[in-house]
């Protein structure tokens, strides 16, 4: 079967998207970040003023990106006067950007910062510190906006990029020794392995935050704690080893909102300052957030009248307005079927990143009111990921399906081929099974040009939310506990067999494709089954011991949850590199050479093992790329190689 002609090119996919993210609404303006593939993949900050004018705040080579946890998060915050504080990628320092001036450094080199909150003339945030011996520590600190980073509060400047201790050491402060505005960086809480979501109470007396320790990840077990800023010890308000508590927000001086999965679903709760009177605001077998791989997410936001804009659902999350007094939840009538967990409000409007199958990810502002009719014109679109989306006739329309795997039902989204060039005589098509990364992540139904690039050429896509994916409750998420390399692989293989059994795909022309943890599943599935005609792995994991030894701190103990304590015999039954003799299909492996999450040696070792066995394998490595390709030329080259691979498999 020849591929259908398609107007969607590799250049369209690689260079047209700007990935808008992390909106902030305040003072009649909206700020957000944009990635620029054509500018080396750098991230800038854009501001839309009240008159509708857009302005780029950071010219090249500035890049607003934090490396905390390596996955980063929201890299900026806005001050009450409209200035911007941001983390710069190259040196990881925080800078203050005046409205009409040059960035001014606030912090020394050597440390990293994320989850920024501006309050009372200071930036409150998570600080991550790396020492020469490889140790990583984190704390919640406050940084005066008017401080001069040189000299550093009496400390010598850092030499050769080595962090210099601040505030005389790393012991927690008692909250009373350094008055705000003194110019010093203050360390308020430390001692836990991880921190997130610092929030100051309205009266300025208490700091709330989320913390957790190895080997847990934030979707496993966290604690919401409160520290009195006038002195005294912190206490735990909610959470524990088996409860994921996320996204605290102050309702008033003595109550907080939070999201907890204590019911088995991430629901919204109200709780007293000392953990008293917890109440589910809207109990439902739905998720009100997604896993916090990156810091700074806001899955809900409180309006000026006390109502709450929330995201909720299974799989994709819808936007609704929740009355916490009556418990009434009203979904807004909008064309956007899903939203990123990055909501913001100026009190009366809600701004977020919305999407749909034929609508690019967009910065959208919605006017809210007491009546559904107060939602105006489906929201005001401030920026689209794609300036000129393809003709909708070439875009695939997802169908939510479930695949039976034993007694389980595995969730997936089916994207049949779609094009004006299709005819009734078109034979049963080839398919590519997509496997998302994470593995604690999920596939959504946002317009995705990578999928459209294939479906518009006659290649179908099945995007699998295998066991362990989020969006379907904790029980579904915990299916992967201790069984990574088994459950994800079995679900992926079953999805391919389901495509053939349903007559949707040509059984001889089904490929599998994924990145990072999805790359692991791709390689393992090709090792354990002959159902696939070929496999494509982007920066995938092939061996566990090197991953445990060399990956970054955030995920350094994740394998314990996914597989179990380090055991060479168990590892040999799971990892693709040990099972490589089972691969009989061609493979394409793509890798960034500056990847701190999955080092290049992982893909290279698997490619070498395949070559030694005579299995066709192409290994492509890209200079200057990290975990996730950002440059236009890299993304275009990778996609062109992938299409050529499918042409060979399916042609």
XYZ file of C-alpha atoms in Angstrom:
651
model
C 0.000 0.000 0.000
C 1.536 3.360 -0.966
C 1.221 6.061 1.653
C -1.362 8.750 0.989
C -0.074 12.188 -0.018
C -0.126 14.572 2.941
C 0.413 18.323 3.278
C 1.843 17.817 6.807
C 5.648 17.822 6.463
C 8.454 17.031 8.865
C 9.173 20.748 9.009
C 5.559 21.466 9.973
C 5.814 19.052 12.874
C 9.282 20.088 13.990
C 9.196 23.855 13.736
C 5.686 25.205 13.970
C 4.787 24.543 17.606
C 5.754 26.927 20.414
C 4.407 24.818 23.304
C 2.745 27.622 25.288
C 2.746 26.918 29.002
C 2.670 28.161 32.577
C 0.229 31.108 32.301
C -0.040 33.811 34.968
C -2.922 36.309 35.056
C -2.593 39.520 37.081
C -2.942 43.294 36.796
C -4.994 43.035 33.591
C -2.211 41.127 31.837
C -1.335 37.523 31.110
C 2.149 36.029 30.955
C 3.145 32.592 29.640
C 6.180 30.695 28.360
C 6.872 29.652 24.777
C 9.436 27.237 23.385
C 11.151 28.306 20.184
C 12.357 25.292 18.166
C 13.770 27.606 15.497
C 15.901 29.384 18.122
C 17.708 26.336 19.415
C 14.745 25.236 21.510
C 15.080 28.086 23.997
C 12.141 29.172 26.184
C 11.030 32.776 26.346
C 8.345 34.602 28.351
C 5.533 36.431 26.590
C 3.266 39.115 28.059
C -0.140 40.127 26.717
C -1.215 43.559 27.888
C -4.778 44.778 28.440
C -4.912 46.267 24.922
C -4.165 42.868 23.352
C -0.518 43.554 22.489
C 1.944 40.649 22.781
C 5.525 41.292 23.837
C 8.486 38.914 24.111
C 10.264 39.668 27.374
C 13.439 37.640 26.861
C 15.485 38.059 23.674
C 17.991 35.387 22.649
C 20.104 33.933 24.128
C 18.108 34.148 27.380
C 16.225 30.924 28.144
C 13.720 30.678 30.999
C 14.067 27.108 32.202
C 14.864 25.531 35.551
C 16.659 22.211 35.999
C 15.306 21.360 39.461
C 14.550 17.618 39.431
C 15.968 17.825 35.847
C 12.365 17.965 34.582
C 12.076 21.551 35.827
C 8.718 23.275 35.991
C 7.323 26.788 35.962
C 10.444 28.929 35.540
C 9.119 32.366 36.458
C 6.846 34.434 38.731
C 5.354 37.909 38.439
C 5.758 40.579 41.128
C 2.887 42.884 42.207
C 4.479 45.690 40.183
C 4.564 43.582 37.013
C 8.256 42.685 37.069
C 9.257 39.090 36.319
C 11.574 36.806 38.271
C 12.880 33.910 36.167
C 15.413 31.088 36.206
C 17.949 31.217 33.367
C 18.877 27.859 31.853
C 22.588 28.428 31.292
C 23.595 29.380 34.841
C 20.377 28.478 36.747
C 20.474 31.809 38.568
C 17.313 33.715 39.360
C 17.043 37.085 37.628
C 14.737 40.048 38.186
C 13.484 41.495 34.912
C 12.191 45.077 35.217
C 9.409 46.109 32.850
C 11.770 48.074 30.637
C 15.215 46.976 31.645
C 17.845 44.257 31.572
C 17.728 41.116 33.752
C 19.449 41.608 37.107
C 20.810 38.528 38.938
C 19.326 37.792 42.354
C 21.182 34.604 43.249
C 24.686 33.198 42.896
C 25.624 30.521 40.408
C 25.647 26.919 41.515
C 22.132 26.413 42.883
C 18.828 25.765 41.123
C 15.409 27.221 41.905
C 11.787 26.316 41.094
C 8.180 26.730 42.294
C 8.555 30.499 42.586
C 6.119 32.550 44.685
C 6.474 36.324 45.116
C 5.155 37.667 48.416
C 6.014 40.724 50.538
C 9.056 41.717 48.501
C 10.576 38.248 48.477
C 10.702 35.218 46.230
C 9.772 32.027 48.061
C 10.876 28.899 46.237
C 12.435 25.453 46.287
C 16.230 25.579 46.130
C 18.204 22.579 44.903
C 21.912 22.393 45.749
C 24.467 20.023 44.174
C 27.827 19.496 45.869
C 31.129 18.284 44.414
C 30.701 14.850 46.002
C 27.394 14.332 44.185
C 25.113 15.028 47.133
C 21.842 16.827 46.417
C 19.922 18.772 49.061
C 16.789 20.865 48.855
C 15.164 23.531 50.979
C 12.486 26.188 50.835
C 14.112 29.593 50.856
C 13.140 33.249 50.565
C 15.121 35.680 48.442
C 14.635 39.465 48.767
C 13.881 41.125 45.443
C 16.203 43.998 46.315
C 19.262 41.916 47.168
C 22.663 42.351 45.540
C 24.158 38.934 44.793
C 27.747 40.273 44.959
C 29.114 40.177 47.575
C 27.025 37.239 48.743
C 26.014 38.301 52.235
C 29.631 38.295 53.327
C 30.449 34.962 51.654
C 33.001 34.707 48.833
C 31.704 34.326 45.305
C 31.473 30.732 44.073
C 34.517 29.493 42.220
C 34.350 27.321 39.110
C 30.627 26.745 39.535
C 30.908 25.253 43.060
C 27.992 26.352 45.257
C 28.861 28.555 48.220
C 26.915 27.966 51.467
C 24.516 30.749 52.284
C 23.225 31.896 55.663
C 26.172 30.247 57.354
C 25.082 26.644 56.757
C 22.225 24.321 56.011
C 20.503 24.056 59.408
C 16.876 25.188 59.460
C 16.306 28.681 60.788
C 13.974 29.363 63.664
C 12.029 31.992 61.777
C 13.127 34.912 63.907
C 16.821 35.560 63.357
C 16.735 37.367 60.015
C 14.114 40.031 59.324
C 12.547 40.052 55.862
C 14.225 42.446 53.461
C 17.656 42.129 55.072
C 19.206 41.118 51.751
C 20.076 37.589 52.816
C 18.780 34.390 51.301
C 16.805 32.705 54.085
C 16.500 28.949 54.478
C 13.198 28.163 56.193
C 12.769 24.396 55.995
C 15.129 21.617 55.033
C 15.863 18.015 55.940
C 13.465 16.253 53.552
C 14.648 14.966 50.208
C 12.040 16.924 48.226
C 9.853 20.007 48.576
C 7.094 21.567 46.480
C 4.300 24.145 46.494
C 5.363 26.772 49.063
C 2.332 28.888 50.011
C 2.163 31.775 52.521
C -1.010 32.258 54.570
C -2.953 35.499 53.970
C -1.802 36.934 57.318
C 1.833 36.064 56.538
C 2.232 33.938 59.667
C 2.482 30.428 58.211
C 4.252 28.657 55.369
C 2.520 25.595 53.901
C 4.379 23.176 51.646
C 4.505 19.594 50.382
C 7.454 17.306 51.149
C 8.462 13.689 50.664
C 11.490 11.421 50.930
C 13.199 8.702 48.948
C 12.242 6.138 47.751
C 8.741 7.586 47.272
C 7.685 9.675 44.327
C 5.159 12.499 44.819
C 2.297 10.359 43.494
C 3.134 7.625 46.054
C 3.216 9.398 49.406
C 3.724 13.006 50.486
C 2.999 15.214 53.483
C 1.446 18.649 53.690
C 3.242 20.533 56.441
C 2.932 23.995 57.953
C 5.789 25.994 59.496
C 5.129 29.092 61.630
C 7.167 31.974 60.223
C 7.368 33.637 63.644
C 9.231 30.713 65.176
C 8.440 27.155 66.205
C 8.468 23.658 64.800
C 6.529 22.551 61.711
C 3.676 20.068 61.890
C 2.032 17.680 59.451
C -1.469 18.623 58.353
C -2.214 15.712 56.020
C -0.611 12.904 54.066
C 1.742 10.031 54.736
C 3.673 7.187 53.092
C 0.618 5.816 51.260
C -1.267 9.065 50.551
C -0.401 11.529 47.813
C -1.239 15.075 48.959
C -0.625 17.815 46.405
C -1.268 21.463 45.514
C -2.085 23.199 48.826
C -3.745 26.617 48.726
C -4.873 28.807 51.622
C -8.637 29.343 51.913
C -8.119 31.743 54.814
C -5.712 32.092 57.736
C -6.856 28.862 59.378
C -7.964 26.573 56.507
C -6.378 25.127 53.404
C -7.470 23.426 50.231
C -5.473 20.433 49.026
C -5.742 17.475 46.677
C -5.455 13.984 48.169
C -5.859 10.468 46.815
C -6.879 8.990 50.186
C -10.129 7.778 48.564
C -8.262 6.165 45.680
C -8.833 9.228 43.491
C -7.144 12.638 43.579
C -10.030 14.728 44.966
C -10.211 18.256 46.368
C -10.400 18.652 50.161
C -10.690 21.436 52.719
C -8.804 20.996 56.001
C -8.026 22.976 59.134
C -4.648 24.475 59.892
C -3.779 21.639 62.287
C -5.341 18.854 60.238
C -8.774 19.175 61.824
C -12.062 18.641 60.018
C -10.903 17.326 56.616
C -13.792 17.468 54.144
C -14.046 16.287 50.566
C -15.411 19.280 48.684
C -16.628 17.165 45.765
C -16.070 13.414 46.290
C -16.011 11.593 42.970
C -14.292 8.698 41.224
C -12.439 11.205 39.089
C -9.035 12.804 39.143
C -8.684 16.500 39.995
C -5.018 16.650 39.038
C -2.270 14.794 37.187
C 1.119 13.625 38.515
C 3.560 16.452 39.342
C 6.497 15.495 37.158
C 7.302 19.203 37.022
C 7.082 21.737 39.844
C 4.674 24.662 39.812
C 1.473 23.038 38.567
C -1.874 24.514 39.649
C -4.778 22.113 38.982
C -7.299 24.485 40.588
C -7.518 28.179 41.443
C -9.772 30.117 43.834
C -11.839 32.959 42.400
C -12.450 36.249 44.228
C -15.985 35.211 45.215
C -14.768 31.967 46.823
C -15.754 29.590 44.054
C -13.028 27.331 42.671
C -12.070 26.697 39.064
C -11.156 23.002 38.969
C -10.019 20.371 36.502
C -11.585 16.933 36.798
C -12.313 13.768 34.876
C -10.812 10.483 33.719
C -8.095 10.681 31.118
C -8.476 14.246 29.847
C -9.486 16.774 32.517
C -12.421 19.147 31.969
C -12.677 22.703 33.311
C -15.513 23.442 35.734
C -16.535 25.863 38.476
C -17.057 24.351 41.926
C -19.026 26.022 44.707
C -17.319 24.745 47.883
C -20.336 25.642 50.036
C -23.020 23.815 48.076
C -20.745 21.226 46.464
C -22.193 22.044 43.048
C -19.832 21.553 40.113
C -20.700 23.057 36.734
C -18.601 22.259 33.685
C -18.002 25.191 31.377
C -19.347 24.921 27.852
C -16.079 25.186 25.962
C -14.669 23.605 22.788
C -11.547 22.537 24.682
C -11.919 18.924 25.835
C -8.810 18.841 28.018
C -6.616 21.181 30.032
C -3.078 21.196 31.411
C -2.801 21.505 35.196
C -1.726 25.153 35.034
C -4.761 27.260 35.945
C -4.473 30.911 37.015
C -6.996 33.609 37.887
C -7.127 37.370 38.263
C -10.179 36.953 40.463
C -12.965 36.884 37.880
C -11.433 35.142 34.870
C -9.654 31.815 34.554
C -6.695 31.320 32.224
C -5.221 27.969 31.310
C -3.843 25.787 28.533
C -6.748 24.100 26.764
C -6.790 21.677 23.846
C -8.933 19.342 21.755
C -8.346 16.848 18.950
C -8.614 19.596 16.316
C -7.609 22.557 18.533
C -3.910 23.145 19.261
C -2.837 23.662 22.848
C -3.819 27.267 23.477
C -3.610 29.936 26.160
C -7.299 30.559 26.857
C -8.977 33.089 29.154
C -12.534 32.312 30.259
C -14.870 34.862 31.843
C -16.789 33.184 34.654
C -20.028 34.096 36.346
C -22.852 32.618 38.343
C -24.650 31.460 35.214
C -23.317 29.225 32.397
C -24.234 31.973 29.925
C -21.481 34.093 31.458
C -18.919 31.987 29.586
C -18.321 34.155 26.559
C -17.690 32.764 23.086
C -15.901 29.660 24.319
C -13.127 31.693 25.916
C -10.657 34.206 24.526
C -7.725 32.492 22.817
C -4.539 34.453 23.497
C -2.029 32.150 21.794
C -2.097 28.858 19.901
C 0.637 26.281 19.733
C 0.219 26.354 15.952
C -0.409 29.646 14.188
C -1.867 27.859 11.159
C -3.159 24.368 11.994
C -3.538 21.883 9.129
C -6.810 21.457 7.312
C -9.047 19.592 9.825
C -9.765 16.995 7.129
C -6.206 15.698 7.672
C -6.463 15.542 11.486
C -7.318 12.262 13.227
C -10.316 12.057 15.547
C -9.636 10.006 18.703
C -11.918 7.275 19.943
C -11.678 6.195 23.594
C -11.428 2.389 23.678
C -10.663 -0.316 26.215
C -8.540 -3.363 25.524
C -9.197 -6.535 27.547
C -6.070 -7.927 29.215
C -7.089 -10.842 31.404
C -9.505 -9.424 33.962
C -8.277 -5.875 33.338
C -9.524 -3.249 30.923
C -6.681 -1.147 29.523
C -7.501 2.371 28.387
C -6.357 3.669 25.005
C -7.170 6.226 22.315
C -7.662 4.983 18.760
C -6.742 7.285 15.847
C -7.797 5.680 12.548
C -6.114 6.962 9.377
C -7.922 10.009 8.005
C -7.403 11.968 4.803
C -9.369 13.331 1.847
C -7.126 11.044 -0.228
C -8.627 7.908 1.337
C -10.951 5.738 -0.751
C -13.354 2.918 -0.016
C -10.876 0.537 -1.649
C -8.129 1.368 0.874
C -6.899 -1.954 2.368
C -6.617 -2.686 6.080
C -4.052 -0.107 7.237
C -0.815 -0.421 9.146
C -0.759 0.913 12.707
C 1.771 2.278 15.173
C 1.141 1.641 18.868
C 2.259 4.714 20.845
C 3.663 4.146 24.352
C 3.932 7.233 26.551
C 6.852 7.931 28.852
C 6.813 8.413 32.588
C 5.818 5.650 33.133
C 3.521 7.429 35.608
C 2.094 9.741 32.975
C -0.762 9.504 30.490
C -1.697 9.952 26.862
C -4.193 12.742 26.193
C -6.250 13.659 23.115
C -4.651 17.001 22.280
C -3.989 17.826 18.635
C -0.646 16.193 17.942
C 1.052 16.762 14.601
C 3.231 13.696 15.103
C 0.098 11.569 15.078
C -1.444 13.559 12.200
C 1.800 13.176 10.248
C 1.178 9.427 10.286
C -2.614 9.191 10.097
C -2.795 11.602 7.160
C -0.484 9.194 5.275
C -2.637 6.142 5.975
C -0.944 4.861 9.148
C -3.247 4.476 12.157
C -2.211 5.198 15.750
C -3.278 3.515 18.978
C -2.126 5.529 22.020
C -2.091 3.204 25.047
C -2.582 4.227 28.672
C -1.126 0.989 30.003
C -1.440 -0.082 33.639
C 0.458 2.471 35.729
C -0.840 5.437 33.760
C -2.489 8.306 35.588
C -5.967 9.665 35.017
C -7.814 6.513 36.111
C -7.346 6.365 39.886
C -4.729 4.969 42.253
C -5.609 1.293 41.795
C -4.973 1.573 38.057
C -1.796 3.530 38.748
C -0.548 0.927 41.230
C -0.911 -1.919 38.720
C 2.676 -1.173 37.722
C 4.126 -1.357 41.237
C 6.920 -3.935 41.176
C 5.899 -5.027 37.676
C 7.535 -2.566 35.287
C 8.609 -4.489 32.221
C 5.702 -6.900 32.697
C 2.390 -5.018 32.983
C 3.297 -2.224 30.559
C 4.688 -4.736 28.075
C 1.724 -7.122 28.351
C -0.743 -4.251 27.893
C 1.134 -2.939 24.856
C 1.330 -6.360 23.203
C -2.350 -6.965 23.971
C -3.227 -3.626 22.369
C -1.485 -4.662 19.139
C -3.224 -8.028 19.111
C -6.572 -6.310 19.764
C -6.025 -4.100 16.702
C -5.552 -7.201 14.561
C -8.374 -9.188 16.147
C -10.821 -6.316 15.606
C -9.844 -6.093 11.946
C -8.587 -2.535 12.418
C -4.968 -3.168 11.474
C -3.034 -5.416 9.143
C -1.492 -7.873 11.641
C 1.757 -8.018 9.654
C 2.148 -4.238 9.728
C 1.956 -3.086 13.350
C 4.904 -1.163 14.822
C 5.482 0.182 18.313
C 6.964 3.532 19.300
C 7.779 5.334 22.574
C 10.182 7.602 24.412
C 12.044 7.408 27.746
C 10.121 4.867 29.866
C 8.050 4.310 26.726
C 11.283 3.428 24.934
C 11.928 0.794 27.606
C 8.498 -0.704 26.916
C 9.130 -0.633 23.156
C 12.402 -2.520 23.489
C 10.989 -4.986 26.029
C 7.885 -5.625 23.918
C 10.046 -6.407 20.903
C 12.092 -8.751 23.090
C 9.039 -10.603 24.392
C 6.824 -10.844 21.316
C 6.870 -11.241 17.563
C 3.663 -9.237 17.099
C 5.498 -6.083 16.007
C 6.977 -5.491 12.571
C 9.421 -2.992 14.084
C 10.090 -0.718 17.054
C 11.130 2.925 17.487
C 12.686 4.045 20.766
C 13.442 7.649 21.673
C 16.041 7.892 24.497
C 14.791 4.644 26.024
C 15.998 2.717 29.067
C 17.630 -0.618 28.188
C 19.366 -1.620 31.446
C 18.432 -1.034 35.085
C 21.718 -1.119 37.000
C 23.307 1.708 34.934
C 20.079 3.685 35.243
C 20.088 3.345 39.022
C 23.775 4.238 39.188
C 23.766 7.248 36.900
C 20.316 8.805 36.675
C 19.440 12.056 38.427
C 18.386 12.294 42.066
C 14.635 12.760 41.542
C 14.244 9.323 39.944
C 17.246 7.628 41.531
C 15.050 5.402 43.736
C 12.097 5.122 41.364
C 13.224 1.722 40.128
C 12.678 0.339 43.648
C 8.953 1.043 43.259
C 8.801 -0.023 39.629
C 10.786 -3.266 39.915
C 11.970 -3.799 43.500
C 15.273 -3.664 45.411
C 18.353 -4.056 43.250
C 18.696 -7.711 42.311
C 20.702 -8.759 39.240
C 18.597 -11.883 38.782
C 15.332 -9.931 38.804
C 16.798 -7.231 36.580
C 17.834 -9.872 34.052
C 14.210 -10.993 33.725
C 12.977 -7.456 33.006
C 15.507 -5.275 31.204
C 15.610 -5.274 27.409
C 19.401 -5.526 27.226
C 19.289 -8.882 29.020
C 16.442 -10.100 26.793
C 17.825 -8.841 23.499
C 18.084 -12.342 22.049
C 14.312 -12.304 21.693
C 14.294 -9.404 19.209
C 13.696 -10.406 15.603
C 12.249 -7.185 14.141
C 14.127 -4.095 12.881
C 14.550 -1.216 15.314
C 15.250 2.519 15.179
C 16.891 4.090 18.238
C 17.182 7.877 18.643
C 19.131 9.575 21.427
C 20.293 12.983 22.659
C 23.945 13.029 23.669
C 23.431 15.437 26.595
C 20.654 13.483 28.288
C 20.941 13.630 32.128
C 17.885 11.407 32.674
C 18.638 8.416 30.430
C 22.331 8.545 29.442
C 23.225 7.815 25.783
C 24.948 4.586 26.781
C 21.519 3.002 27.286
C 20.481 3.242 23.623
C 23.997 2.657 22.339
C 24.386 -0.599 24.287
C 21.088 -1.956 22.942
C 22.010 -0.962 19.386
C 25.371 -2.713 19.712
C 23.702 -5.867 21.041
C 21.276 -5.947 18.121
C 24.063 -5.406 15.612
C 26.090 -8.249 17.104
C 23.105 -10.559 16.532
C 22.577 -9.321 12.994
C 19.205 -7.694 13.731
C 18.674 -4.584 11.549
C 19.096 -1.527 13.741
C 19.639 2.178 13.083
C 21.059 4.278 15.919
C 20.908 8.072 15.556
C 22.549 10.321 18.165
C 22.086 14.099 18.267
C 24.620 16.565 19.649
C 23.274 19.233 21.978
C 19.993 17.444 22.670
C 18.794 16.386 26.101
C 15.841 14.315 27.320
C 13.262 15.396 24.759
C 14.336 16.972 21.473
C 13.857 20.737 21.232
C 15.657 21.952 18.120
C 13.827 22.193 14.809
C 16.576 20.465 12.861
C 16.743 17.567 15.342
C 13.002 17.029 15.473
C 12.731 17.147 11.674
C 15.617 14.707 11.195
C 14.220 12.288 13.782
C 10.747 12.305 12.239
C 12.119 11.880 8.705
C 14.105 8.865 9.889
C 11.013 7.448 11.577
C 8.888 7.830 8.431
C 11.586 6.172 6.313
C 11.649 3.332 8.845
C 7.889 2.813 8.529
C 8.128 2.950 4.738
C 10.568 0.075 4.858
C 8.417 -1.891 7.314
C 5.039 -1.302 5.699
C 5.827 -0.654 2.068
